[in-house]
Coordinates of N, CA and C in Angstrom, one line a residue:
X1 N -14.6 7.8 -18.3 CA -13.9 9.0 -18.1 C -13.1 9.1 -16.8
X2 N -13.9 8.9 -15.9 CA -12.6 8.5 -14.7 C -11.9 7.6 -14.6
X3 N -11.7 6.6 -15.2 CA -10.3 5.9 -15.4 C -9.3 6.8 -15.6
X4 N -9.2 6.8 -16.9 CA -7.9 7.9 -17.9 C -7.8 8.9 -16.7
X5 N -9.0 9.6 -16.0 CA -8.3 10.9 -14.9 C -7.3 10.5 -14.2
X6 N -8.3 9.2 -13.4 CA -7.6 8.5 -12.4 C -6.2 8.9 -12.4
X7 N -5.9 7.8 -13.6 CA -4.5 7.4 -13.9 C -3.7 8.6 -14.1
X8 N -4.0 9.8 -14.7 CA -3.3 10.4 -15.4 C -2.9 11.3 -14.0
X9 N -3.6 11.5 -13.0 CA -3.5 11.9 -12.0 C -2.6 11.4 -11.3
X10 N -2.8 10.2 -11.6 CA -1.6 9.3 -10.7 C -0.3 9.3 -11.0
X11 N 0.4 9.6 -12.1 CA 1.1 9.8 -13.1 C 1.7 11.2 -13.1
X12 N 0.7 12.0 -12.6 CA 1.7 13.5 -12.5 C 1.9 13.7 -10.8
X13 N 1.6 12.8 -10.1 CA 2.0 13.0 -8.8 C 3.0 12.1 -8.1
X14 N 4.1 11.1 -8.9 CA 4.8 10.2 -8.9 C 6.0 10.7 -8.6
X15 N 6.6 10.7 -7.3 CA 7.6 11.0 -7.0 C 9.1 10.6 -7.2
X16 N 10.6 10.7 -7.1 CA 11.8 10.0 -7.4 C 11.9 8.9 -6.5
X17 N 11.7 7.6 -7.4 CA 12.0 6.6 -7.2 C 13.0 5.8 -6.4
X18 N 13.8 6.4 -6.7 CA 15.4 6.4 -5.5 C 15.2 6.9 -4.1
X19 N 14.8 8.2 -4.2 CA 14.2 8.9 -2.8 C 13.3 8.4 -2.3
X20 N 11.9 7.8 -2.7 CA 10.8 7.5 -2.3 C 11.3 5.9 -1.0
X21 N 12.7 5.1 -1.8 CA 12.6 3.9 -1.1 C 13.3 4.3 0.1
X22 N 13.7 5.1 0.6 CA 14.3 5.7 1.8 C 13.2 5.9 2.9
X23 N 11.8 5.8 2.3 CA 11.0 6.1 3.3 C 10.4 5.1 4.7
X24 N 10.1 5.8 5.6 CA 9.7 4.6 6.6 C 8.4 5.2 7.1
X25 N 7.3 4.2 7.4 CA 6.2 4.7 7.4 C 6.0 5.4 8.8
X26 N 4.6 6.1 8.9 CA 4.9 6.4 10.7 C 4.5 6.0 11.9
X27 N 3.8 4.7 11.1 CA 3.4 3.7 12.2 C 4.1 2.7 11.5
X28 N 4.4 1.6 12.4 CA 5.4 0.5 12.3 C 5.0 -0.4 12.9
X29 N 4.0 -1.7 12.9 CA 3.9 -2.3 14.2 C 5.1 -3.6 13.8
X30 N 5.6 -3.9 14.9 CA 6.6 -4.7 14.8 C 5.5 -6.3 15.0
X31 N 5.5 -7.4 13.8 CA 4.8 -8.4 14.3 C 4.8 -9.0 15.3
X32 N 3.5 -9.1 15.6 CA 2.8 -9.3 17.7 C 1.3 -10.1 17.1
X33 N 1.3 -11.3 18.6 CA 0.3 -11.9 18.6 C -1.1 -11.3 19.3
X34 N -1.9 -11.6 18.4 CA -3.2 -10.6 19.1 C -4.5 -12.0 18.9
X35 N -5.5 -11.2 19.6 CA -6.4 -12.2 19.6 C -8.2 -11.6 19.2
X36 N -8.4 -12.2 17.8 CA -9.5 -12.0 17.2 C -10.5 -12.1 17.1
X37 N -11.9 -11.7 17.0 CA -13.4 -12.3 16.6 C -13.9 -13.3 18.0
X38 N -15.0 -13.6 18.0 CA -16.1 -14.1 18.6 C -15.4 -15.3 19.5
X39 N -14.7 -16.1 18.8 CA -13.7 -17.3 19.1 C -12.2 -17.0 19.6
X40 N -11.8 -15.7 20.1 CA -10.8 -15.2 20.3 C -9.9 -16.3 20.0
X41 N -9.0 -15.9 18.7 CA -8.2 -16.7 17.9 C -7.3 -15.7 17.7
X42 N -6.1 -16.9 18.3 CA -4.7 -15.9 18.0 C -4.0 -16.2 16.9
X43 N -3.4 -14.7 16.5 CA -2.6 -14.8 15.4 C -1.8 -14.0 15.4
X44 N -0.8 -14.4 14.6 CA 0.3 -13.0 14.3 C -0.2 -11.5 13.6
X45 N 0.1 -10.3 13.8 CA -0.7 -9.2 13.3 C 0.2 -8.2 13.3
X46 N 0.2 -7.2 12.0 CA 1.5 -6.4 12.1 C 0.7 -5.1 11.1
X47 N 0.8 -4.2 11.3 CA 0.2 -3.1 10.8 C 1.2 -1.9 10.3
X48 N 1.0 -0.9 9.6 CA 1.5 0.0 8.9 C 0.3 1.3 8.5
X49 N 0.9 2.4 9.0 CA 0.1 3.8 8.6 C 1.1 4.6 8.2
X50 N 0.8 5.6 7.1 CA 1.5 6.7 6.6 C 0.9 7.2 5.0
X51 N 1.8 7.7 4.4 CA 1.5 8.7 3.0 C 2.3 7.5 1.7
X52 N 2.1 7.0 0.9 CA 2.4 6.8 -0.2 C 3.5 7.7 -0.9
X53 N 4.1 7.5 -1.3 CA 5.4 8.3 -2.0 C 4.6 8.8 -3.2
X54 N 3.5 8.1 -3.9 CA 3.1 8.9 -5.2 C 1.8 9.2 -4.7
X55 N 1.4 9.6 -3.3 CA 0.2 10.1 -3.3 C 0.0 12.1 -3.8
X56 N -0.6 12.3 -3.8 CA -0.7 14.1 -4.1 C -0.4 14.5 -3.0
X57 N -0.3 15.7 -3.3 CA 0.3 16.7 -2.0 C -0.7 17.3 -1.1
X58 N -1.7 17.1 -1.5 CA -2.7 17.1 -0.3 C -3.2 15.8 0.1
X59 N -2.5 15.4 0.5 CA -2.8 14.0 1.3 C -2.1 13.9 2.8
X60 N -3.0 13.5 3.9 CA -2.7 13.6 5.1 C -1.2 12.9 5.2
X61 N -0.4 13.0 6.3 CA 0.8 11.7 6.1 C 0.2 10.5 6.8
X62 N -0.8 10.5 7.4 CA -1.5 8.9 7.9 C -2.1 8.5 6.5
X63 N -2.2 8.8 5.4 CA -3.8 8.8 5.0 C -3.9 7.2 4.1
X64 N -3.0 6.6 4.3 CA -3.2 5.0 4.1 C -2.6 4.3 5.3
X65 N -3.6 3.2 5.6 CA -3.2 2.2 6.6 C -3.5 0.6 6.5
X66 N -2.4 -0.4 6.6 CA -2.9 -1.5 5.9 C -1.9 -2.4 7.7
X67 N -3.0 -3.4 7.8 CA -3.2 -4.5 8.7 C -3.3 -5.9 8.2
X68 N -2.1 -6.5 8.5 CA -2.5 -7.9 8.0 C -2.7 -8.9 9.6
X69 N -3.2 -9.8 8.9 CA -3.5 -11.0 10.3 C -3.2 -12.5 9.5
X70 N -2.3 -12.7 9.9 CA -1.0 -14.2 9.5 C -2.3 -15.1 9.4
X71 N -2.8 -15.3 10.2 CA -3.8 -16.9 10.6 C -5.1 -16.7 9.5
X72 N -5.5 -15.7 9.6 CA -6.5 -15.2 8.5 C -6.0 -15.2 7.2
X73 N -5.3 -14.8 7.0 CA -4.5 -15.1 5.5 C -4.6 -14.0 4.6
X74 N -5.0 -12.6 5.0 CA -5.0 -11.2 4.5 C -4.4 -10.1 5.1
X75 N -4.5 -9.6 4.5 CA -4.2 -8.0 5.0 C -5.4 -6.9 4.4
X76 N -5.9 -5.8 5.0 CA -7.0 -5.2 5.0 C -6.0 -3.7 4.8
X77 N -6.5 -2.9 3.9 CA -5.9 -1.7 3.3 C -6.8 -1.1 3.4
X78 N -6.8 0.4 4.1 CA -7.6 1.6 3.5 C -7.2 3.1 3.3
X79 N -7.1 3.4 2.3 CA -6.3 4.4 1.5 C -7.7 5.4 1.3
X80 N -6.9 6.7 1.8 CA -7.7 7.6 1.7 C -7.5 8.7 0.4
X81 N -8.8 9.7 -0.4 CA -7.8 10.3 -1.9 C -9.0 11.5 -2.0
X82 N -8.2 12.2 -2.6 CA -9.2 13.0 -2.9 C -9.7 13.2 -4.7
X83 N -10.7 13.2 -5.5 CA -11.4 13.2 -6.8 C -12.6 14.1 -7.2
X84 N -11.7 14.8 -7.5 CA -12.9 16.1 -8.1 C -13.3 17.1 -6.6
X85 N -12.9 16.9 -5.7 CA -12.8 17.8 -5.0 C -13.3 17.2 -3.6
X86 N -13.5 15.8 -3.5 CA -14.3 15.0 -2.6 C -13.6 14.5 -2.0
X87 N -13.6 14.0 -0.6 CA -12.9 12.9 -0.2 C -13.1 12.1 0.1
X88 N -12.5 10.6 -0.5 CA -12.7 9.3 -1.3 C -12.4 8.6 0.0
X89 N -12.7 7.6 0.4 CA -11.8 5.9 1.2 C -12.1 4.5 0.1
X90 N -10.8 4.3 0.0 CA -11.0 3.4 -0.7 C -10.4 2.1 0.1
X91 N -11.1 0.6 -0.1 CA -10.6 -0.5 1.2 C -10.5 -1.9 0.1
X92 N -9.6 -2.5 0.5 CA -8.9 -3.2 0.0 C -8.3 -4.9 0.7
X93 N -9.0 -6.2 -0.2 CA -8.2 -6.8 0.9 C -6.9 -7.7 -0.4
X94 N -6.1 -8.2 0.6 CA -5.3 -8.9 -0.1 C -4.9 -9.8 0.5
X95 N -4.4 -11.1 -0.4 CA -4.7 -12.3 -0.1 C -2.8 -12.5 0.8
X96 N -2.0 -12.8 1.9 CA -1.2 -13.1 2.1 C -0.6 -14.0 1.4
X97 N 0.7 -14.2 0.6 CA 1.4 -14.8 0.1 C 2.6 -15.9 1.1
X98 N 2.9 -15.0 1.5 CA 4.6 -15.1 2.4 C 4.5 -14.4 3.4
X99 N 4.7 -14.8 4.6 CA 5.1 -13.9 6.0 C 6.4 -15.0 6.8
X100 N 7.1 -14.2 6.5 CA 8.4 -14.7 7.7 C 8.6 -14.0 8.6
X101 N 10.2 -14.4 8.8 CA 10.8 -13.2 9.8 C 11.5 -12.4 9.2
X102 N 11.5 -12.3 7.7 CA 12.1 -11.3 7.2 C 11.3 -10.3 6.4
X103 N 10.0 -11.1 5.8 CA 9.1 -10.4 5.0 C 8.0 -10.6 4.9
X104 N 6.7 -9.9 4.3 CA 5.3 -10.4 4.4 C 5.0 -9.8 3.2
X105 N 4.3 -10.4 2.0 CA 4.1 -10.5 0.6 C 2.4 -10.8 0.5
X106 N 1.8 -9.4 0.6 CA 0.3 -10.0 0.3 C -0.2 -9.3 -1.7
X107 N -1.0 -9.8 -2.0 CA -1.5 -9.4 -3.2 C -3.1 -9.5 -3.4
X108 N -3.5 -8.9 -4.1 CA -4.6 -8.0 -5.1 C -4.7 -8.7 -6.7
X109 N -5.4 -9.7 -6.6 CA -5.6 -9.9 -8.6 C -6.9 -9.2 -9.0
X110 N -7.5 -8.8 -8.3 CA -8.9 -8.5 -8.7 C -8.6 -7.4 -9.6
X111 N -8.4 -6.5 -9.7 CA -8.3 -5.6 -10.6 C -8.4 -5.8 -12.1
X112 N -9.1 -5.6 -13.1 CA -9.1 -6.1 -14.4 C -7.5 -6.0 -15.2
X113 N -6.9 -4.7 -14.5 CA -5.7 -4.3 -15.4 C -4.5 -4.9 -14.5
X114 N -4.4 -5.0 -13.2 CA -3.1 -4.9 -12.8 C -3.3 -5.9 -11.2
X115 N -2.2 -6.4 -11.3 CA -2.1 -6.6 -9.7 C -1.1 -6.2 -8.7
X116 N -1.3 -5.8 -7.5 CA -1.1 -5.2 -6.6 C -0.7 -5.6 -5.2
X117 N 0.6 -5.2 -5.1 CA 1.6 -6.6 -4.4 C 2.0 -5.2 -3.0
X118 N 1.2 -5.6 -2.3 CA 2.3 -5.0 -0.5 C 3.3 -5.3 0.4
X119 N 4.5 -5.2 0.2 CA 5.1 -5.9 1.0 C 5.8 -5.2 2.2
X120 N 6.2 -6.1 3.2 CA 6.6 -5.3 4.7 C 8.3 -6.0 5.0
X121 N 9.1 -5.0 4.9 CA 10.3 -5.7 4.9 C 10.1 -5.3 6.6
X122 N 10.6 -6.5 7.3 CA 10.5 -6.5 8.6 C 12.1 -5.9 9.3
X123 N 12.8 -6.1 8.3 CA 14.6 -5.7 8.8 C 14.3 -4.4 8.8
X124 N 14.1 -3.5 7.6 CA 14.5 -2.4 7.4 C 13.4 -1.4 7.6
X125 N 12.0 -2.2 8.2 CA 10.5 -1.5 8.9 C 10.3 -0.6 7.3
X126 N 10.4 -1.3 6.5 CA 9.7 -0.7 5.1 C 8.8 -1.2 4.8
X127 N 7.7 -0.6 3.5 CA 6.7 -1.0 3.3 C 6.2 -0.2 2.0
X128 N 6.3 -1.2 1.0 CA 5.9 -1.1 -0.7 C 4.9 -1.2 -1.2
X129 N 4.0 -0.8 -2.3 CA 3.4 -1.0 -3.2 C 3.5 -0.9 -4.4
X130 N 3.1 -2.3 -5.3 CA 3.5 -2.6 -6.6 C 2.3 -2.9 -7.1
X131 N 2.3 -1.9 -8.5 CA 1.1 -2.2 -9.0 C 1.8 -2.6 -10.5
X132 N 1.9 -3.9 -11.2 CA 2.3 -4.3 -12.3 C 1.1 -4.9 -13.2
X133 N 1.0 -4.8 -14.5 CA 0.2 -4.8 -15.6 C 0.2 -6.0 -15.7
X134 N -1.4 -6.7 -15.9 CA -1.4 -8.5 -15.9 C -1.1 -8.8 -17.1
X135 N -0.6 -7.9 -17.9 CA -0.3 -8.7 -19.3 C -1.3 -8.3 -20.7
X136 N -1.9 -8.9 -21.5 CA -2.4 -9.8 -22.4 C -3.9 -9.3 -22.0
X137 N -4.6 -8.2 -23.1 CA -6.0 -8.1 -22.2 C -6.7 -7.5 -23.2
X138 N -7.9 -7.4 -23.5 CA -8.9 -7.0 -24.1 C -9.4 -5.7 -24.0
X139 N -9.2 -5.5 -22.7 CA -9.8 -4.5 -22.4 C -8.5 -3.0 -22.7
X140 N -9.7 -2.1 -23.4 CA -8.3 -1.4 -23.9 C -7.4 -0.2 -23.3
X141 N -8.6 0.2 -22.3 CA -8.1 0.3 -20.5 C -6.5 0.3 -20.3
X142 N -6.6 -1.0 -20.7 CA -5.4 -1.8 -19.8 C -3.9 -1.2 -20.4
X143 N -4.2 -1.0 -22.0 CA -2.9 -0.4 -22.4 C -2.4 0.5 -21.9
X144 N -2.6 1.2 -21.3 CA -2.4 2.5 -20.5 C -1.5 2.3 -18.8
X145 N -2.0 1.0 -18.4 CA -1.2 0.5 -17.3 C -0.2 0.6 -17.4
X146 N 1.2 0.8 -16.6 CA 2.5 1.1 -16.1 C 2.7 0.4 -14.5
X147 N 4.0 -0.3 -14.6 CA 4.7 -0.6 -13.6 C 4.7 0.5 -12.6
X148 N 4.1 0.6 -11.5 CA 4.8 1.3 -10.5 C 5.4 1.0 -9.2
X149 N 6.0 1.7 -8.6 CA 6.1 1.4 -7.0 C 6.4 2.5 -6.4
X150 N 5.3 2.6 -4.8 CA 5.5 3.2 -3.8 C 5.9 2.8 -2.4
X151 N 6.4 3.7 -1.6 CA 6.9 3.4 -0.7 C 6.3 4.6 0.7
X152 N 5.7 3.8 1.7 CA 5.0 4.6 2.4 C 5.7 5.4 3.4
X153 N 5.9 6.4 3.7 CA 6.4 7.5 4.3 C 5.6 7.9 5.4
X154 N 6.6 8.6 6.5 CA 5.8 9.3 7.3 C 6.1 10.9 7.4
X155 N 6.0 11.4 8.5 CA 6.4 13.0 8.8 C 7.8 13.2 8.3
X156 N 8.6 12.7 8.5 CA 10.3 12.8 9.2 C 10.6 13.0 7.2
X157 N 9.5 12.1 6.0 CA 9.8 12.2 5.1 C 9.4 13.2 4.3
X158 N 8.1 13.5 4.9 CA 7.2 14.8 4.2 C 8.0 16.1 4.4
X159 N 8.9 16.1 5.7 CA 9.7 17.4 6.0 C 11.1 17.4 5.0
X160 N 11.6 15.8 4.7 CA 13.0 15.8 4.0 C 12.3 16.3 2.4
X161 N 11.1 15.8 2.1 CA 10.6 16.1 0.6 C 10.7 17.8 1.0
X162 N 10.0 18.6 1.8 CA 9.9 20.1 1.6 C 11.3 20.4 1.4
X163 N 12.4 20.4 1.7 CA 13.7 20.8 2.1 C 14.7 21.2 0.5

């Protein structure tokens, strides 16, 4: 039963898709070398905080923030939500695909239904999520999956959405 909510929740709080890519989040870290763990090991590190273009309207504008570390080979997500009246953190890692100087492409297979792709366009300080349907599946769940994509926002876009 909370799947179908899930989703269907997610589905009526889905904003315009044109507008949404205009957004910039409201933290931005420009990639910087930092130094990690027990072994102080350096690596490149670039982070992002803000609101989801399809999150609900009571959602903080920080209330997701995702950190990747180049040398490590992930990025670490934690998205905050609210469900039946509670408030949720949900944490996430994902495996780094691609990091240049133009862009960083980490993903998510675990999910039974969909996988889940973040990317950080480093020109335009944007920052996406794509959740696309793996296809071919048993589980009957899965029919119900849809293509989406968000785009994380900060204040400057929560004020242009009221307007």
């Amino acid at each position: 039963m909370i799947k179908p909510l899930f989703f269907a929740l997610l589905l009526a709080t889905l904003t315009d898709p044109a507008r949404a890519q205009h957004q910039h989040p409201e933290i931005f870290g420009e990639p910087t070398v930092v130094t990690a763990g027990a072994q102080r090991i350096e690596t490149l590190w670039t982070e992002a905080s803000g609101k989801w273009s399809d999150a609900g309207k009571n959602m903080g504008t920080t209330s997701s923030h995702v950190e990747c570390y180049k040398k490590f080979g992930f990025c670490f997500q934690a998205e905050a939500y609210f469900l039946a009246d509670q408030a949720w953190v949900n944490t996430t890692t994902l495996d780094i695909l691609r990091w240049d100087d133009r862009e960083l492409i980490a993903v998510d297979s675990s999910p039974p239904c969909q996988v889940n792709q973040i990317r950080f366009d480093f020109k335009t300080k944007q920052v996406s999520v794509t959740e696309s349907p793996k296809g071919e599946t048993k589980d009957p769940f899965c029919k119900d999956v849809k293509a989406t994509t968000a785009y994380l926002g900060g204040v400057k876009d929560e004020l242009r959405r009221k307007q």
